[in-house]
């Protein structure tokens, strides 16, 4: 089943028997469903770049397990250079797809499990790391896409898992058998879930003794019996059903979010990486989050590049590329975008080797990185809208552009700079609309806000990771305060 | 034809023979088209509030022309109190509809014409003001909706109207006849155009001698022969065709943008308010803009109230209403929203009487008002998304909520605080999605950015209106600089 | 003792026997002390504008008590117009002095007492309002400067007054006698205290039963026995002792902060306005704060005008006045400054009549006003520094400019635009330094931050004053949520 | 003359015959002048850390010229690790001094000359690099402090050097002799100039053919005949003359700015690194700026640590350390501060080897770094002032704290949390004042704004360095635009 190309990846998905629901219907063939397919195309790019000799260094790596060259998305970081290359690879893919390509969450899950299962075995004498390495070998050899399933529905957020009115609002172990454990619950906001081969489940928060059943981590094939996917609808998703192209803005690529239901699913023991060790829930969450908060310094900078490029293009089409305020706003967009990237790089080069040998990012700086990501893309979008002009949201539809009764008016009156076909102007405006309000907005805005943890999660980590006592000492020393 | 209620207004629209294109098709019955109707409902609210005794003082006024009580949207401001009441009325309607209710642009056009046609007659000896007052009387007596059509397509923005490759890229006079003038061109971004009885055309920029044919203002019925409307598609418009309700977020109300084509339309002389007097183009643009920039301090604060309320509601549903960071963010949203309102009020109370007797807002402060509107709603939306959580964009569709195969999972797993039905949570999240990315985003974001002029237009006016020389004098005096 | 002019005001101060300490010494003659005198000059301007016929309408008013024309700083607001005129008067004086002119706090104290003592008498049957009116009459007839003393030292802010290790950390009643009460404690951050004729004391926070002794308000002459003033040192205060002028930036005017010690001071009953009525402590604090938060929308906009003017001047002197980024930054400074003013106006026009007949500002909007003041002046200063260039902090001293050995070099090498004398450039840079870092920074920055309550105080009030439940209803109604 | 310790450094300064003017007087003994000495102490720290074994790796390096261990401030970067260590060293010194320690500008000058003189020799066949290496060897072996003198007075900034009314407003060659060149002019804003052994002169901008005489670079001893230093006065400088300690905030350390006059100074040929090669002026400016913009990501983060520590301390002293808004603001301060550091690191690790073998930072990212530095310190200061409270600017002087008449009141009433001596509270507030408005504000604010180029200089570089065409291609490709 070794996958090499994007095309092979797409074919591999057909072999799954996966239960997907979308817009009130069960989807028999997700691969060719017009709403789903663009999201598959995005993942397929993660294969294609790995086959492009130009990107070999970024998109592949030598596995420390097999000694073979593998897709970097399945690789365990062996150095800070690996961490840096990850960020650069994600920026590249953000540039190529203009959207979330969904495969980082699996990479980040693998790396987090690599660190934490090792520590568990060291401390508890378990054999989780051994199991994990076997699973990793399988993933690497077959070049699989893993969905990293962390976020539980959470119900009333002021309550702990075991305090919820419905105990299933956090995924939990409901049965233990000789051949494995039985789990029930749901994972929500699952990026790329329907496009995955494997689902890696992890807990979503600090757990205490009373929450023991919620301390569970494992990996299962995405078409395991009992798994049900309900597709998350997105802004403008129905445009994909129109059979048109321009109005999509980004017709080839999109993202994907789904909720996964675990309806009493059996997980065989060899795929269980945590079961009841509640004191390791937080280390796993924290390690995964650190890796995933790094990711955003790459991918979102890549999407930012697309939006900046689109904005510079429409400025040109509108004949205002040289206006000083337009140039200044594009500088500002770039400034903000590169700041995100700089933070992604810094938390990588400041990474360190964990006991497992896996390299982990600098946790403080990766939280700084992500926290900026919860702000700057919004301002970049605002500036893009400023320069694009209102036309983006008053444009007639592509069908009106095709309709002979109206086509002539649209072509005539929506013409900008005289050398540019009206159609090009429509296309670039629709791309800006896509990232501002449409299918791309989910990836570029909401995911920037909430992916890998909401802003407040980062603030809590920044408070914890900063050594405030040492800073107080510096100040007191300069102020001449003895104690 | 006097209209009294929202219902009568809707009926009045049926009598028009209006040529509307939407999604590639000619719309035979715009009034009942599921995409168009919610935008009509918004306008209808401007009638219903005028019939509610509770709002009589805000929503109606005594006409200085007829002495009769008229809908404030047709009223010419007779005092700064009138200007203040306008802002309060717009905030009220923003609160009631959560969207653009489309009728301010007509009010602002009437008031601007009232000032400028008077000045033209004074200076040029024309009779435009007299014609205008006749038109106004007709509008007031019949309580009509006017579309204020200012923005031309503009083509290459670095070129003047007469320099464009296609001379029609700004609307212009192409013929003069005994019975009127013939005009050709287009007006774009026309808010509420399809829901109007009358279209008031004005030039869109400063004009010079060579652009004489572009200096044209007039009013014609919206179903005049030669007028063609092409409906602007908006984010998530297709959801209105699903026949569902929840996923719309705001099912009853929406906004409307359209482009209007003037295919050699005849305008009778009695409806012409400017023809070739290019030196009055800028005063008209400037006066209209001042009024319209004031408007945003009302309506957008009203929509802000809705979004703040939705955010406070989802915080409660998620069980986090008491979290200090959540409370703090809601304070920030309110702070920004009230700042907009404060600016709307201040430019009103600092208004003054023009030679025509019509009260005009303070131009500097109305530009300050609008300029803040190009910023704060974006930050308010960002904070709303922060508090709402990612669920807003990963929610299954309403159809999945209805589908018996998936309904139980959605209800079970998307439950928040235990007393709140899951459906309520879905509904409020969809409303936040609506204003963030969907149909409401056009009104609350893009319109806030570009309506009544883009940010740079306000910056130019701020530079002009501020007396920088007097400030330099203050500084020099304190610094002891003689000259 | 009726004072008419600034000059008479200055003379009136000489008659006091006031105990002032400054830089480790007792000041025998505060009026002519070079550090103190410029702050007196600022207050004197409040007299001089009242004598300038040009400003009669702004700077004076007809007393509702005496029917005579009085200085507006002693007037009780009889209408929203009065509230608006206050804001305009403060802007004017900010423009004239470029600093805090110290007299608003007394005006705001008088107005707050006017509202609250009336309510106390209504509810409690006391005669505080009567006493207050007598005091007011005296102030108005003699045109006195009142210091409004509210802020206690507070000690450990996590503790209530009666819980402090030292019970005197909030001013309190320590004795009750036939002829009056005896008070002990301190009031800190007392703007203009040393330049006042009367000190009006008010409590600083909500008080409960156990804090009864802290519920005290009264007015006493500033040279009452037992009152001790310790002058607050400010950035660059020593420059006033150099005997030079240019390096002060603003040589004529400065502000003043002092702490007042009440060393068992006797207050006669006819001057007591609250004694133990702890439930009225919060209304008094809240009413005073509302008025005082309004004030900042005037005075700081006036100082902002000076700083903007200075920035435009240095841009011209540097030869960069036409650079697009410079013009854009000056627009931004103006935009922010006018937003402050707009908020000051809006809370005034939305004011209302209280039971006492005194007009009170809109409390929500006055908090909005002040909250913006805690932000925008800092950004205005940052932009001023951007445009001014680093020279402001690398300039040689005025003495080096005078010293023949160095004068030629300073004149030669610090010349900017060729028509402008080097000295003018030095002067304007020193003015910008004054407001950025020097004597003016206290007034324009720290006072903007903390005067009339710190930012968090406004956030608490915004949360309280906004009707969040009504906003939730609006949102639920649009979302179709029944309850 | 090899210097090893801070103490030896201080002694070495005594040997110079340097002409310094300050406050209108010629300073005979700069080393012990109370205004100057604290700035010398700051530089001395750059020696002491190099002698501390704990910091050997950061503060020293092996010279590629001599093979000996040298102070990193004299080292030429041989790897990206060197670039990273530089940033970390600067942060350390910022933490230790709380101010500008003045020695980076020399380090950055040396590295820039290392790159550019090499390129000049390659292209022009000159021997500047050889001369430079000799000079470098001398600096390294003697561990000297170099002043990097780039900024000319510039006069009217809209004019080129040769267009100025006075041709000396940019430093230029006025004579060529057998033994060297004669130069005239001035360099302003010279950080640490009076504390230096050598002055390295470089041009300040792009030069064209007609500006040939202005293309000049060289190094001379700081006490060369004809060099005159006029000390820049700073906010609160006079407090250093009071003979007190607390009120200084940071009594031990300060920064230094001066203007240097070159009164027809002879520069021997072996110390000339550029003479008339105007086409290399820009490369030298650009390379120096890139290095120097990187520096700020280190040193200002270090000063930020001090200010954050001071703020956390005062919060504790005030009894509000646990208030949620206070904690949140301290998180924000840290977030901004770490973002600066991240950018400093990223431009270092993304550095590259130049033809000379010297490693240069990534130019785009170093501009991003500095550009953030022109913003975030101001917001950090604003937040510090928010938490500190107004007391910082209303505090009595240290002399009042000593004066027995007032001491008891100050101690009693300015006490905060009961375990903390009042003096500690005064001290920490004075430190915050120092960085907000006093001597530290020059280093932390104005230098952050203008050092290494004003914000607009970075924006120009960001525009140049970003590959906007490639971004446009990305956007067009996704939008389906062919060309």
Tab-separated table of C-alpha atoms in Angstrom, chain B residues 61-237:
chain	number	residue	atom	x	y	z
B	61	UNK	CA	-40.807	63.769	11.426
B	62	UNK	CA	-42.872	66.714	10.288
B	63	UNK	CA	-42.022	67.602	6.700
B	64	UNK	CA	-40.897	71.160	6.151
B	65	UNK	CA	-42.449	70.920	2.683
B	66	UNK	CA	-45.848	69.422	3.332
B	67	UNK	CA	-46.243	70.043	7.044
B	68	UNK	CA	-47.324	66.420	7.291
B	69	UNK	CA	-45.767	63.705	9.374
B	70	UNK	CA	-43.499	61.652	7.123
B	71	UNK	CA	-41.180	58.731	7.451
B	72	UNK	CA	-37.843	60.099	8.669
B	73	UNK	CA	-36.134	58.358	5.782
B	74	UNK	CA	-37.776	60.885	3.461
B	75	UNK	CA	-37.225	63.871	5.754
B	76	UNK	CA	-34.894	66.817	5.242
B	77	UNK	CA	-33.044	67.582	8.503
B	78	UNK	CA	-34.306	70.789	10.062
B	79	UNK	CA	-32.125	70.821	13.182
B	80	UNK	CA	-29.221	69.085	14.850
B	81	UNK	CA	-31.814	67.133	16.803
B	82	UNK	CA	-32.999	65.707	13.486
B	83	UNK	CA	-29.419	64.648	12.790
B	84	UNK	CA	-29.172	62.979	16.196
B	85	UNK	CA	-32.478	61.215	15.748
B	86	UNK	CA	-31.320	59.864	12.442
B	87	UNK	CA	-28.350	58.193	14.154
B	88	UNK	CA	-30.554	56.727	16.853
B	89	UNK	CA	-33.078	55.480	14.332
B	90	UNK	CA	-30.341	53.755	12.361
B	91	UNK	CA	-28.982	52.111	15.487
B	92	UNK	CA	-32.463	50.866	16.311
B	93	UNK	CA	-32.907	49.358	12.857
B	94	UNK	CA	-29.448	47.801	12.929
B	95	UNK	CA	-30.482	46.156	16.177
B	96	UNK	CA	-33.756	44.932	14.728
B	97	UNK	CA	-32.407	43.550	11.460
B	98	UNK	CA	-28.769	42.730	12.203
B	99	UNK	CA	-27.951	43.836	8.671
B	100	UNK	CA	-28.040	46.729	6.256
B	101	UNK	CA	-31.628	47.924	5.818
B	102	UNK	CA	-30.655	49.888	2.720
B	103	UNK	CA	-32.712	53.004	3.119
B	104	UNK	CA	-30.151	55.503	4.460
B	105	UNK	CA	-28.483	56.011	1.151
B	106	UNK	CA	-31.695	57.449	-0.262
B	107	UNK	CA	-32.195	59.697	2.768
B	108	UNK	CA	-28.642	60.931	2.484
B	109	UNK	CA	-29.053	61.581	-1.242
B	110	UNK	CA	-32.181	63.639	-0.674
B	111	UNK	CA	-30.501	65.740	1.989
B	112	UNK	CA	-27.369	66.257	-0.079
B	113	UNK	CA	-29.403	67.331	-3.098
B	114	UNK	CA	-31.405	69.661	-0.884
B	115	UNK	CA	-28.217	71.507	0.084
B	116	UNK	CA	-26.444	71.508	-3.249
B	117	UNK	CA	-29.269	72.180	-5.692
B	118	UNK	CA	-30.120	75.202	-3.576
B	119	UNK	CA	-26.558	76.464	-3.860
B	120	UNK	CA	-26.561	75.807	-7.613
B	121	UNK	CA	-29.681	77.844	-8.109
B	122	UNK	CA	-28.249	80.666	-5.998
B	123	UNK	CA	-25.067	80.749	-7.981
B	124	UNK	CA	-26.180	79.753	-11.462
B	125	UNK	CA	-29.778	80.923	-11.595
B	126	UNK	CA	-30.959	77.404	-12.409
B	127	UNK	CA	-34.163	75.863	-11.057
B	128	UNK	CA	-32.804	72.587	-9.808
B	129	UNK	CA	-33.845	73.151	-6.220
B	130	UNK	CA	-37.409	73.818	-7.273
B	131	UNK	CA	-37.456	70.562	-9.268
B	132	UNK	CA	-35.872	68.762	-6.389
B	133	UNK	CA	-38.491	69.979	-3.928
B	134	UNK	CA	-41.236	68.734	-6.231
B	135	UNK	CA	-39.577	65.361	-6.378
B	136	UNK	CA	-39.146	65.372	-2.601
B	137	UNK	CA	-42.810	66.152	-2.083
B	138	UNK	CA	-43.698	63.168	-4.261
B	139	UNK	CA	-41.345	60.916	-2.325
B	140	UNK	CA	-42.619	62.077	1.044
B	141	UNK	CA	-46.280	61.869	0.159
B	142	UNK	CA	-45.908	58.368	-1.191
B	143	UNK	CA	-43.273	57.278	1.360
B	144	UNK	CA	-40.980	55.909	-1.312
B	145	UNK	CA	-37.683	54.092	-1.088
B	146	UNK	CA	-34.939	55.813	-3.032
B	147	UNK	CA	-31.742	54.185	-4.158
B	148	UNK	CA	-28.842	56.635	-3.983
B	149	UNK	CA	-26.700	55.778	-6.969
B	150	UNK	CA	-23.297	57.367	-6.778
B	151	UNK	CA	-20.481	54.904	-7.410
B	152	UNK	CA	-19.391	54.443	-11.026
B	153	UNK	CA	-17.394	51.385	-12.080
B	154	UNK	CA	-14.347	53.665	-12.478
B	155	UNK	CA	-12.310	51.305	-14.681
B	156	UNK	CA	-8.680	52.234	-14.330
B	157	UNK	CA	-8.644	54.331	-11.197
B	158	UNK	CA	-5.549	56.208	-12.178
B	159	UNK	CA	-7.489	57.819	-15.043
B	160	UNK	CA	-10.149	60.516	-15.116
B	161	UNK	CA	-13.594	59.727	-16.552
B	162	UNK	CA	-12.867	61.121	-19.979
B	163	UNK	CA	-9.486	59.404	-20.107
B	164	UNK	CA	-10.837	55.868	-19.743
B	165	UNK	CA	-10.477	53.471	-22.669
B	166	UNK	CA	-14.272	53.108	-22.540
B	167	UNK	CA	-15.971	56.500	-21.939
B	168	UNK	CA	-18.966	54.768	-20.374
B	169	UNK	CA	-17.040	53.607	-17.306
B	170	UNK	CA	-18.463	56.670	-15.618
B	171	UNK	CA	-22.157	57.343	-16.218
B	172	UNK	CA	-22.640	60.207	-18.653
B	173	UNK	CA	-25.004	62.196	-20.798
B	174	UNK	CA	-25.003	60.789	-24.310
B	175	UNK	CA	-27.931	62.746	-25.664
B	176	UNK	CA	-29.955	65.874	-25.076
B	177	UNK	CA	-33.547	66.037	-26.262
B	178	UNK	CA	-36.481	68.346	-25.782
B	179	UNK	CA	-38.039	65.983	-23.320
B	180	UNK	CA	-34.934	65.188	-21.400
B	181	UNK	CA	-31.426	63.825	-21.411
B	182	UNK	CA	-30.265	60.387	-22.407
B	183	UNK	CA	-27.746	58.729	-20.106
B	184	UNK	CA	-25.505	55.696	-20.428
B	185	UNK	CA	-23.301	53.910	-17.937
B	186	UNK	CA	-23.547	51.923	-14.815
B	187	UNK	CA	-23.659	52.401	-11.070
B	188	UNK	CA	-22.149	49.628	-9.005
B	189	UNK	CA	-22.377	48.513	-5.379
B	190	UNK	CA	-25.955	49.753	-5.335
B	191	UNK	CA	-27.295	48.946	-1.922
B	192	UNK	CA	-30.971	48.030	-1.996
B	193	UNK	CA	-31.353	49.055	-5.640
B	194	UNK	CA	-33.783	46.271	-6.523
B	195	UNK	CA	-35.935	47.147	-3.524
B	196	UNK	CA	-36.345	50.796	-4.468
B	197	UNK	CA	-39.063	52.830	-6.085
B	198	UNK	CA	-36.784	55.568	-7.306
B	199	UNK	CA	-33.149	55.739	-8.333
B	200	UNK	CA	-31.305	58.976	-7.549
B	201	UNK	CA	-28.158	59.341	-9.616
B	202	UNK	CA	-25.222	61.527	-8.607
B	203	UNK	CA	-21.660	61.887	-9.865
B	204	UNK	CA	-18.992	60.032	-7.934
B	205	UNK	CA	-16.012	62.373	-7.879
B	206	UNK	CA	-14.530	65.779	-8.553
B	207	UNK	CA	-14.989	66.664	-12.211
B	208	UNK	CA	-13.225	69.150	-14.416
B	209	UNK	CA	-14.186	70.991	-17.509
B	210	UNK	CA	-13.315	68.106	-19.814
B	211	UNK	CA	-15.603	65.804	-17.848
B	212	UNK	CA	-18.654	67.988	-18.327
B	213	UNK	CA	-20.891	65.173	-19.612
B	214	UNK	CA	-20.262	63.232	-16.453
B	215	UNK	CA	-21.697	65.957	-14.248
B	216	UNK	CA	-25.203	64.631	-14.054
B	217	UNK	CA	-27.753	64.069	-11.324
B	218	UNK	CA	-31.363	62.991	-11.612
B	219	UNK	CA	-34.068	60.725	-10.246
B	220	UNK	CA	-36.087	58.133	-12.146
B	221	UNK	CA	-38.442	55.317	-11.239
B	222	UNK	CA	-36.565	52.091	-10.672
B	223	UNK	CA	-38.445	50.346	-13.475
B	224	UNK	CA	-37.706	52.952	-16.125
B	225	UNK	CA	-37.029	51.440	-19.497
B	226	UNK	CA	-33.356	50.794	-20.100
B	227	UNK	CA	-32.545	50.096	-16.466
B	228	UNK	CA	-31.136	46.641	-15.890
B	229	UNK	CA	-30.187	45.263	-12.492
B	230	UNK	CA	-27.615	42.527	-12.024
B	231	UNK	CA	-27.740	41.162	-8.531
B	232	UNK	CA	-24.501	40.957	-6.577
B	233	UNK	CA	-23.906	37.531	-5.198
B	234	UNK	CA	-22.897	37.327	-1.605
B	235	UNK	CA	-21.148	34.880	0.637
B	236	UNK	CA	-23.532	32.011	1.514
B	237	UNK	CA	-26.348	33.315	-0.698
